[in-house]
Coordinates of C-alpha atoms and ligand atoms in Angstrom, one line a residue:
Chain A
X1 CA 162.5 40.5 83.5
X2 CA 160.0 43.3 83.1
X3 CA 159.6 45.9 80.5
X4 CA 159.3 48.6 83.2
X5 CA 161.0 51.8 82.2
X6 CA 163.0 50.1 79.5
X7 CA 161.6 52.2 76.7
X8 CA 161.1 55.9 76.3
X9 CA 159.0 58.0 73.9
X10 CA 161.7 60.2 72.3
X11 CA 160.0 61.6 69.3
X12 CA 156.5 62.5 68.1
X13 CA 155.3 63.8 64.7
X14 CA 152.0 64.6 62.9
X15 CA 151.0 65.9 59.5
X16 CA 148.0 68.1 59.1
X17 CA 144.6 66.2 59.4
X18 CA 142.2 66.6 56.6
X19 CA 139.3 65.0 54.6
X20 CA 141.4 64.8 51.4
X21 CA 145.2 64.9 51.8
X22 CA 146.0 64.4 48.1
X23 CA 149.0 62.4 49.1
X24 CA 149.7 58.7 49.2
X25 CA 149.4 56.8 52.5
X26 CA 153.2 56.1 52.3
X27 CA 153.9 59.8 51.8
X28 CA 151.8 60.6 54.9
X29 CA 153.7 58.1 56.9
X30 CA 157.1 59.3 55.7
X31 CA 156.1 62.9 56.6
X32 CA 155.0 62.1 60.0
X33 CA 158.0 59.9 60.6
X34 CA 160.4 62.5 59.5
X35 CA 158.8 65.0 62.0
X36 CA 159.0 62.4 64.8
X37 CA 162.6 61.5 64.1
X38 CA 163.6 65.1 64.0
X39 CA 161.7 65.8 67.2
X40 CA 163.9 63.0 68.8
X41 CA 167.1 64.7 67.5
X42 CA 167.8 61.6 65.3
X43 CA 168.2 61.2 61.6
X44 CA 166.3 58.6 59.6
X45 CA 169.4 56.4 59.4
X46 CA 169.4 56.0 63.2
X47 CA 166.1 54.1 63.0
X48 CA 166.8 50.4 63.4
X49 CA 163.4 49.0 64.2
X50 CA 160.1 49.6 62.6
X51 CA 156.5 48.5 63.5
X52 CA 154.1 49.2 60.6
X53 CA 150.4 49.3 60.5
X54 CA 148.1 48.4 57.6
X55 CA 149.1 49.3 54.1
X56 CA 152.9 49.9 54.3
X57 CA 155.7 47.5 55.0
X58 CA 159.2 47.9 56.7
X59 CA 160.8 47.7 53.2
X60 CA 159.2 51.1 52.3
X61 CA 161.0 52.8 55.1
X62 CA 164.4 51.1 54.4
X63 CA 164.0 52.3 50.7
X64 CA 162.9 55.8 51.4
X65 CA 165.2 56.4 54.4
X66 CA 168.2 54.5 53.0
X67 CA 168.6 52.5 56.2
X68 CA 171.5 50.3 55.7
X69 CA 170.8 47.6 58.4
X70 CA 167.3 47.5 59.9
X71 CA 167.4 45.1 62.7
X72 CA 163.9 44.6 63.6
X73 CA 160.4 44.8 62.0
X74 CA 157.0 43.6 63.1
X75 CA 153.3 44.2 62.7
X76 CA 150.7 44.3 65.5
X77 CA 147.5 43.5 63.7
X78 CA 145.0 44.5 66.4
X79 CA 143.1 47.2 64.7
X80 CA 142.9 50.3 66.9
X81 CA 144.8 48.5 69.6
X82 CA 147.8 48.1 67.4
X83 CA 149.5 51.5 68.1
X84 CA 149.8 51.0 71.9
X85 CA 150.5 47.2 71.3
X86 CA 153.3 48.3 69.0
X87 CA 154.8 50.4 71.9
X88 CA 154.9 47.1 73.9
X89 CA 156.4 45.2 70.9
X90 CA 159.0 48.0 70.5
X91 CA 160.1 47.9 74.2
X92 CA 160.3 44.1 74.1
X93 CA 162.7 44.2 71.1
X94 CA 164.7 47.1 72.8
X95 CA 165.0 45.1 76.1
X96 CA 166.1 42.1 74.2
X97 CA 168.9 44.2 72.8
X98 CA 167.8 43.8 69.1
X99 CA 167.6 47.5 68.4
X100 CA 167.6 51.0 69.9
X101 CA 165.2 53.3 68.1
X102 CA 161.9 51.9 66.9
X103 CA 159.7 54.0 64.6
X104 CA 155.9 53.5 64.8
X105 CA 154.5 55.1 61.8
X106 CA 150.8 55.5 61.0
X107 CA 149.1 57.2 58.1
X108 CA 145.9 56.7 56.2
X109 CA 143.6 58.2 53.7
X110 CA 140.7 57.1 55.9
X111 CA 138.4 59.8 54.5
X112 CA 139.3 60.2 50.8
X113 CA 140.5 56.7 50.3
X114 CA 139.2 53.4 51.7
X115 CA 136.6 54.0 54.3
X116 CA 137.2 52.4 57.7
X117 CA 133.8 50.7 57.5
X118 CA 134.6 49.0 54.1
X119 CA 138.1 48.1 55.1
X120 CA 136.9 45.8 57.7
X121 CA 135.5 43.2 55.2
X122 CA 138.9 42.7 53.7
X123 CA 140.7 42.0 56.9
X124 CA 141.6 38.3 57.9
X125 CA 140.6 38.9 61.6
X126 CA 137.1 39.5 60.3
X127 CA 136.7 36.2 58.5
X128 CA 134.1 34.9 61.0
X129 CA 132.1 38.1 60.9
X130 CA 132.5 38.2 57.2
X131 CA 131.0 34.8 56.8
X132 CA 128.2 34.8 59.4
X133 CA 127.2 38.4 60.3
X134 CA 127.9 40.6 57.3
X135 CA 125.5 38.6 55.1
X136 CA 122.6 39.2 57.5
X137 CA 123.3 43.0 57.6
X138 CA 125.8 43.5 60.4
X139 CA 128.5 45.2 58.2
X140 CA 130.2 48.0 60.0
X141 CA 131.9 48.5 63.4
X142 CA 129.0 50.8 64.6
X143 CA 126.6 47.9 64.1
X144 CA 128.9 45.3 65.6
X145 CA 129.6 47.4 68.6
X146 CA 126.0 48.7 69.2
X147 CA 124.8 45.5 70.9
X148 CA 127.5 46.0 73.5
X149 CA 126.3 49.4 74.2
X150 CA 122.7 48.4 74.2
X151 CA 123.4 45.5 76.6
X152 CA 125.2 47.9 79.0
X153 CA 122.3 50.3 78.8
X154 CA 119.8 47.4 79.6
X155 CA 121.9 46.1 82.5
X156 CA 123.1 49.3 84.1
X157 CA 120.8 52.2 83.0
X158 CA 123.5 53.8 80.9
X159 CA 122.0 56.4 78.6
X160 CA 122.7 58.3 75.4
X161 CA 123.0 61.5 77.6
X162 CA 126.1 59.8 79.3
X163 CA 127.6 59.1 75.8
X164 CA 126.9 62.7 74.9
X165 CA 129.1 63.9 77.7
X166 CA 132.1 62.1 76.3
X167 CA 131.5 63.4 72.9
X168 CA 131.0 67.1 74.1
X169 CA 134.0 67.0 76.4
X170 CA 136.2 65.5 73.7
X171 CA 135.1 68.3 71.3
X172 CA 136.0 71.0 73.8
X173 CA 139.5 69.4 74.1
X174 CA 139.8 69.3 70.2
X175 CA 139.3 73.1 70.1
X176 CA 142.0 73.6 72.7
X177 CA 144.4 71.3 70.9
X178 CA 143.9 73.3 67.6
X179 CA 145.0 70.5 65.3
X180 CA 141.6 68.8 65.1
X181 CA 139.4 68.3 62.1
X182 CA 136.5 69.5 64.1
X183 CA 136.6 73.3 64.7
X184 CA 133.2 74.1 66.1
X185 CA 131.9 73.4 69.6
X186 CA 129.4 70.6 70.1
X187 CA 126.5 70.9 72.5
X188 CA 124.7 68.1 74.4
X189 CA 121.5 69.0 72.4
X190 CA 123.3 68.7 69.1
X191 CA 124.6 65.3 70.1
X192 CA 121.2 64.2 71.1
X193 CA 119.6 65.5 67.9
X194 CA 122.3 63.9 65.6
X195 CA 121.0 61.2 63.3
X196 CA 121.0 57.6 64.5
X197 CA 123.5 55.4 62.8
X198 CA 123.0 52.1 64.6
X199 CA 121.0 52.5 67.7
X200 CA 122.1 53.4 70.4
X201 CA 125.0 55.0 68.6
X202 CA 124.4 58.4 66.9
X203 CA 126.4 60.2 64.4
X204 CA 128.4 62.1 67.2
X205 CA 129.0 58.8 69.0
X206 CA 131.2 57.8 66.1
X207 CA 134.7 58.8 65.3
X208 CA 135.9 60.6 62.3
X209 CA 137.3 59.4 59.0
X210 CA 140.6 61.1 58.4
X211 CA 143.4 61.6 56.1
X212 CA 146.8 62.2 57.7
X213 CA 149.9 60.7 59.2
X214 CA 151.2 60.4 62.8
X215 CA 154.3 58.7 64.2
X216 CA 156.3 58.1 67.3
X217 CA 159.8 57.0 68.0
X218 CA 160.5 54.6 71.0
X219 CA 164.1 54.5 72.2
X220 CA 166.1 52.4 74.7
X221 CA 166.0 54.1 78.1
X222 CA 169.8 54.3 78.3
X223 CA 170.0 56.0 75.0
X224 CA 167.4 58.6 75.8
X225 CA 169.1 60.3 78.7
X226 CA 171.2 62.6 76.5
X227 CA 168.7 62.9 73.7
X228 CA 166.9 66.1 72.5
X229 CA 163.5 65.9 74.4
X230 CA 162.7 65.5 78.0
X231 CA 162.2 61.6 78.3
X232 CA 158.8 60.2 78.7
X233 CA 159.3 56.7 80.2
X234 CA 157.0 53.8 79.7
X235 CA 156.3 52.4 83.2
X236 CA 153.9 49.7 82.4
X237 CA 152.5 48.3 79.1
X238 CA 150.3 45.4 78.2
X239 CA 147.9 44.0 75.6
X240 CA 144.8 41.9 76.1
X241 CA 142.4 39.9 74.1
X242 CA 138.8 39.4 75.0
X243 CA 136.9 36.2 75.1
X244 CA 135.6 35.2 71.8
X245 CA 137.9 37.8 70.0
X246 CA 136.5 37.1 66.6
X247 CA 132.8 37.4 67.3
X248 CA 131.3 39.8 69.8
X249 CA 128.1 37.9 69.5
X250 CA 129.5 34.8 71.2
X251 CA 131.4 36.7 74.1
X252 CA 130.1 35.5 77.5
X253 CA 130.1 39.1 78.8
X254 CA 129.3 41.6 76.1
X255 CA 130.5 44.5 78.3
X256 CA 134.0 43.2 78.9
X257 CA 136.8 44.1 76.5
X258 CA 140.4 42.8 76.2
X259 CA 141.6 45.8 78.2
X260 CA 140.1 44.4 81.3
X261 CA 142.8 41.7 81.2
X262 CA 145.6 44.0 80.1
X263 CA 145.1 46.9 82.6
X264 CA 145.8 45.1 85.8
X265 CA 149.1 43.9 84.3
X266 CA 150.1 47.3 83.1
X267 CA 149.2 49.0 86.5
X268 CA 151.1 46.2 88.3
X269 CA 154.2 46.6 86.1
X270 CA 154.1 50.5 86.5
X271 CA 153.6 50.2 90.3
X272 CA 151.0 52.9 90.3
X273 CA 147.4 53.2 91.3
X274 CA 144.5 54.8 89.6
X275 CA 144.7 57.9 91.8
X276 CA 148.2 58.5 90.4
X277 CA 146.9 58.9 86.9
X278 CA 146.9 62.7 86.0
X279 CA 145.7 62.4 82.3
X280 CA 144.2 59.6 80.2
X281 CA 144.1 59.3 76.5
X282 CA 141.5 56.5 76.0
X283 CA 140.8 55.0 72.5
X284 CA 137.6 56.6 71.3
X285 CA 136.3 55.0 68.0
X286 CA 132.9 55.3 69.7
X287 CA 131.8 57.1 72.8
X288 CA 130.6 53.9 74.4
X289 CA 134.0 52.2 74.0
X290 CA 135.5 55.0 76.1
X291 CA 132.9 54.4 78.8
X292 CA 133.5 50.7 78.7
X293 CA 137.3 51.0 79.0
X294 CA 137.1 53.3 81.9
X295 CA 135.2 50.6 83.7
X296 CA 137.5 47.8 82.4
X297 CA 140.5 49.6 83.7
X298 CA 138.9 50.0 87.1
X299 CA 138.4 53.9 87.3
X300 CA 134.9 53.0 88.3
X301 CA 132.8 49.8 88.8
X302 CA 131.3 47.8 85.9
X303 CA 128.1 49.7 85.1
X304 CA 129.1 53.0 86.8
X305 CA 130.9 54.5 83.7
X306 CA 127.8 56.8 82.8
X307 CA 127.6 58.5 86.2
X308 CA 131.5 58.6 86.3
X309 CA 131.8 60.8 83.2
X310 CA 129.3 63.4 84.3
X311 CA 129.9 66.5 86.4
X312 CA 133.2 67.5 84.8
X313 CA 135.3 64.4 85.9
X314 CA 136.8 64.1 82.5
X315 CA 137.4 67.8 81.8
X316 CA 140.9 69.3 81.4
X317 CA 140.6 70.5 85.1
X318 CA 138.7 67.5 86.2
X319 CA 139.7 64.4 88.2
X320 CA 140.6 62.5 85.1
X321 CA 141.3 64.7 82.2
X322 CA 140.3 62.6 79.2
X323 CA 141.4 62.8 75.5
X324 CA 142.9 66.1 75.8
X325 CA 143.8 66.3 72.0
X326 CA 140.2 65.7 70.9
X327 CA 140.7 62.0 70.2
X328 CA 139.4 60.1 67.2
X329 CA 136.0 61.7 67.8
X330 CA 137.1 65.3 67.1
X331 CA 140.8 65.6 66.3
X332 CA 141.4 62.8 63.7
X333 CA 141.2 59.0 63.3
X334 CA 144.9 58.0 63.4
X335 CA 144.1 54.7 64.9
X336 CA 145.2 55.9 68.4
X337 CA 148.9 56.8 67.7
X338 CA 147.6 60.4 68.0
X339 CA 146.7 59.4 71.6
X340 CA 150.3 58.3 72.2
X341 CA 151.6 61.6 70.7
X342 CA 149.2 63.6 73.0
X343 CA 150.2 61.7 76.1
X344 CA 153.8 62.4 75.4
X345 CA 153.1 66.1 74.8
X346 CA 151.2 66.3 78.2
X347 CA 154.0 64.7 80.1
X348 CA 156.7 67.0 78.4
X349 CA 154.4 69.9 79.5
X350 CA 154.0 70.9 75.9
X351 CA 150.3 70.4 75.3
X352 CA 149.7 74.1 74.8
X353 CA 146.1 75.3 75.8
X354 CA 145.1 71.7 76.5
X355 CA 147.9 71.2 79.1
X356 CA 146.8 69.4 82.3
X357 CA 148.4 71.2 85.1
X358 CA 151.3 69.3 86.7
X359 CA 150.8 66.2 84.6
X360 CA 153.3 63.7 85.8
X361 CA 151.9 60.3 85.1
X362 CA 149.3 59.4 82.4
X363 CA 148.0 56.5 80.4
X364 CA 147.0 55.7 76.9
X365 CA 144.9 52.9 75.6
X366 CA 144.1 51.2 72.3
X367 CA 141.0 49.3 71.4
X368 CA 140.6 47.4 68.0
X369 CA 138.8 44.9 65.9
X370 CA 136.3 42.9 68.0
X371 CA 137.6 44.1 71.4
X372 CA 141.4 43.8 71.6
X373 CA 142.9 46.1 74.1
X374 CA 146.3 47.7 74.8
X375 CA 147.5 50.1 77.5
X376 CA 150.7 52.0 78.3
X377 CA 151.3 54.0 81.6
X378 CA 153.9 56.7 81.2
X379 CA 155.7 59.2 83.4
X380 CA 157.8 62.3 82.8
X381 CA 161.4 62.0 83.7
Chain B
X1 CA 118.4 42.1 39.8
X2 CA 121.9 42.2 41.2
X3 CA 122.4 40.8 44.7
X4 CA 124.4 43.6 46.5
X5 CA 124.6 42.2 50.0
X6 CA 127.7 40.4 51.2
X7 CA 127.5 36.6 50.6
X8 CA 129.1 34.0 52.7
X9 CA 132.0 32.0 51.4
X10 CA 131.6 28.5 53.1
X11 CA 134.6 26.7 54.4
X12 CA 135.0 22.8 54.8
X13 CA 133.9 23.4 58.5
X14 CA 130.9 25.6 57.6
X15 CA 129.5 24.0 54.5
X16 CA 127.2 21.7 56.5
X17 CA 125.7 24.7 58.3
X18 CA 124.9 26.6 55.0
X19 CA 123.7 23.4 53.3
X20 CA 121.4 22.8 56.1
X21 CA 119.9 26.3 56.1
X22 CA 119.3 25.8 52.4
X23 CA 117.2 22.8 53.3
X24 CA 115.3 24.8 55.9
X25 CA 117.1 23.7 59.0
X26 CA 119.4 25.4 61.5
X27 CA 122.2 22.9 62.4
X28 CA 124.9 23.5 65.0
X29 CA 128.3 21.9 65.6
X30 CA 128.5 19.7 68.6
X31 CA 131.9 18.2 69.6
X32 CA 132.0 14.5 68.6
X33 CA 134.3 13.8 71.6
X34 CA 132.8 15.8 74.5
X35 CA 129.5 17.2 73.2
X36 CA 130.2 20.8 73.6
X37 CA 128.1 22.8 71.3
X38 CA 129.9 25.6 69.5
X39 CA 129.0 28.3 67.1
X40 CA 130.0 29.9 64.7
X41 CA 131.3 26.8 62.9
X42 CA 135.0 26.3 63.2
X43 CA 137.5 23.4 63.2
X44 CA 138.3 22.6 66.8
X45 CA 136.6 22.1 70.2
X46 CA 138.1 24.6 72.6
X47 CA 137.2 22.3 75.6
X48 CA 139.0 19.1 74.5
X49 CA 140.7 19.9 71.2
X50 CA 138.9 17.3 69.2
X51 CA 138.4 17.9 65.4
X52 CA 135.3 15.5 65.6
X53 CA 132.0 17.2 64.9
X54 CA 128.5 15.9 65.3
X55 CA 125.9 18.2 63.6
X56 CA 122.7 18.6 65.7
X57 CA 119.4 20.2 64.8
X58 CA 118.7 23.4 66.7
X59 CA 115.4 23.9 68.2
X60 CA 115.1 27.3 66.5
X61 CA 114.1 29.0 69.8
X62 CA 115.9 31.5 71.9
X63 CA 115.8 34.8 73.8
X64 CA 117.0 38.3 73.1
X65 CA 120.4 39.1 74.6
X66 CA 120.9 42.5 72.9
X67 CA 120.0 44.3 69.7
X68 CA 120.7 47.4 67.5
X69 CA 118.5 49.2 65.0
X70 CA 120.4 50.2 62.0
X71 CA 119.4 53.5 60.3
X72 CA 122.4 54.0 58.0
X73 CA 123.1 51.9 54.9
X74 CA 126.6 50.5 55.2
X75 CA 126.0 48.4 52.1
X76 CA 123.7 49.4 49.3
X77 CA 122.1 45.9 49.4
X78 CA 120.4 46.8 52.7
X79 CA 119.3 50.3 51.8
X80 CA 115.7 49.3 51.0
X81 CA 115.3 47.7 54.4
X82 CA 116.3 50.6 56.6
X83 CA 115.7 50.9 59.4
X84 CA 116.2 47.2 60.4
X85 CA 116.7 45.4 63.7
X86 CA 119.5 43.1 64.3
X87 CA 119.1 40.8 67.4
X88 CA 121.8 39.0 69.3
X89 CA 120.0 35.8 70.5
X90 CA 120.8 33.3 73.2
X91 CA 119.8 30.0 71.5
X92 CA 118.3 27.2 73.6
X93 CA 121.4 25.2 72.8
X94 CA 123.6 27.7 74.8
X95 CA 125.2 29.5 71.9
X96 CA 124.3 32.8 70.3
X97 CA 123.6 34.1 66.8
X98 CA 123.0 37.5 65.3
X99 CA 120.2 37.9 62.7
X100 CA 117.6 40.4 61.7
X101 CA 114.4 40.6 63.8
X102 CA 111.4 40.8 61.5
X103 CA 108.2 42.7 62.1
X104 CA 109.1 44.1 65.5
X105 CA 108.6 47.4 67.2
X106 CA 112.1 48.0 68.5
X107 CA 110.9 50.2 71.3
X108 CA 109.3 47.2 72.9
X109 CA 112.4 45.0 72.9
X110 CA 114.1 43.8 76.2
X111 CA 116.6 41.2 77.2
X112 CA 115.0 37.8 77.7
X113 CA 112.0 38.2 75.2
X114 CA 111.5 34.9 73.4
X115 CA 112.2 34.7 69.7
X116 CA 111.8 31.9 67.2
X117 CA 113.8 31.2 64.0
X118 CA 112.9 32.0 60.5
X119 CA 114.9 30.8 57.5
X120 CA 114.6 33.1 54.6
X121 CA 115.6 32.6 51.0
X122 CA 118.1 35.4 50.1
X123 CA 118.8 34.3 46.6
X124 CA 119.2 31.1 44.6
X125 CA 121.2 28.7 46.7
X126 CA 121.5 31.0 49.7
X127 CA 119.2 30.9 52.8
X128 CA 119.8 33.1 55.7
X129 CA 118.6 33.0 59.3
X130 CA 116.2 35.7 60.8
X131 CA 114.0 35.8 63.9
X132 CA 110.6 36.9 64.9
X133 CA 109.2 37.5 68.4
X134 CA 107.6 34.3 69.7
X135 CA 104.0 34.4 70.9
X136 CA 104.0 34.7 74.8
X137 CA 104.1 31.3 76.3
Ligands
ZN401 ZN1 135.1 18.7 72.9

């Protein structure tokens, strides 16, 4: 049995993105969830599966939505890979006949509340880092990931200028999207002059810290045919864990992420090739992580990610339009569920000024913790 | 003065590692059954699934695999040290570790440069590893 085209993204919802929401995380998740459920043409009581992230539990949704008989609940604790891994988990549950409409809510006060950098220390998957690396000064994701980027630069000649291209391109797309926290253009010069956070990662190589909520509804394919929106079918989906998943330091190849294992499985399930991908929403907690994922998915060879992103390849009208909503770098840090929302919009043909012409097939990735990866390849019906 | 940096919370598996550092030695876990060296300390050998551990003295030598220079204080305890270099080191024993690199000009670093271990007293009862560039052989 395969999960191919068993699940459909039927609803998407977002709150406003800001630096200070003034709302609780649960309220943000409920607001985004109501928007996604209404977008799907459902009511909250139709939701029979929930996959939560972080600080809320399924019980919160049963209580607030008055769900009489929730049949499925799960957590996919893979940091930024969780959102797309949750899509896989939802479709697995749907395919098994457990439930029909799975809500994947995400919301956070990542700016005004607990900062992402400090959150890490409290998470069980960071126990190894917490004991052996944080005490010597490797505290935050920027520091933990920087040696991967440095190694890539030393091995392959990748430069900060290459990373700038990703940041600048993503900002352009945020302005087209119009929902982004960043509202002014970014130049290569501004990127190159931005302060160093943990070399080689500069300020504009790092994602935003955001308040907001974002949610999707995944439904059984046979239910989706007569629902409100044009169905967006999940053709292939997979998660992958890197070697030495708890400590980047010990990873045999610092430049290979969990996505390198997941991507071939997702492409095989989907039955499509790289040339078929019209638009890509690639998890962008840091510019380098985008570049590495493009290689790990096979859009170019290992080491060629730098040259690959130059010369307009990743622009809206380029060969591989990338992060058309502005991503975590310039729209908001919603742990990648906003990437799923944007891919759905693109494949519905509803992405506004950021619409990629004739987008029929696209992909979305997640990346989290010390290199966990997830990927979904989707098509419009 | 208050110690603001994160402190390790040793587990039954890692306590010998921290105790050895406090005594001025770097010790690594080697599998009591098959001899595979592993780091960071953990309960089980991933090659033969043995819980048996034989602690070995590390030479304290290695080469640079990668590095980062941190300019932003993610923790107030490190603010006074900014900017500081963290190196990922290939130890002679075949495992890696990450620790600060002392007194180095980051612009001269490259993969493969030899380093030697320093063991520094962080506070009472806590010693932490660091590295320095080794003299050219
Ligand atoms: Zn063994």
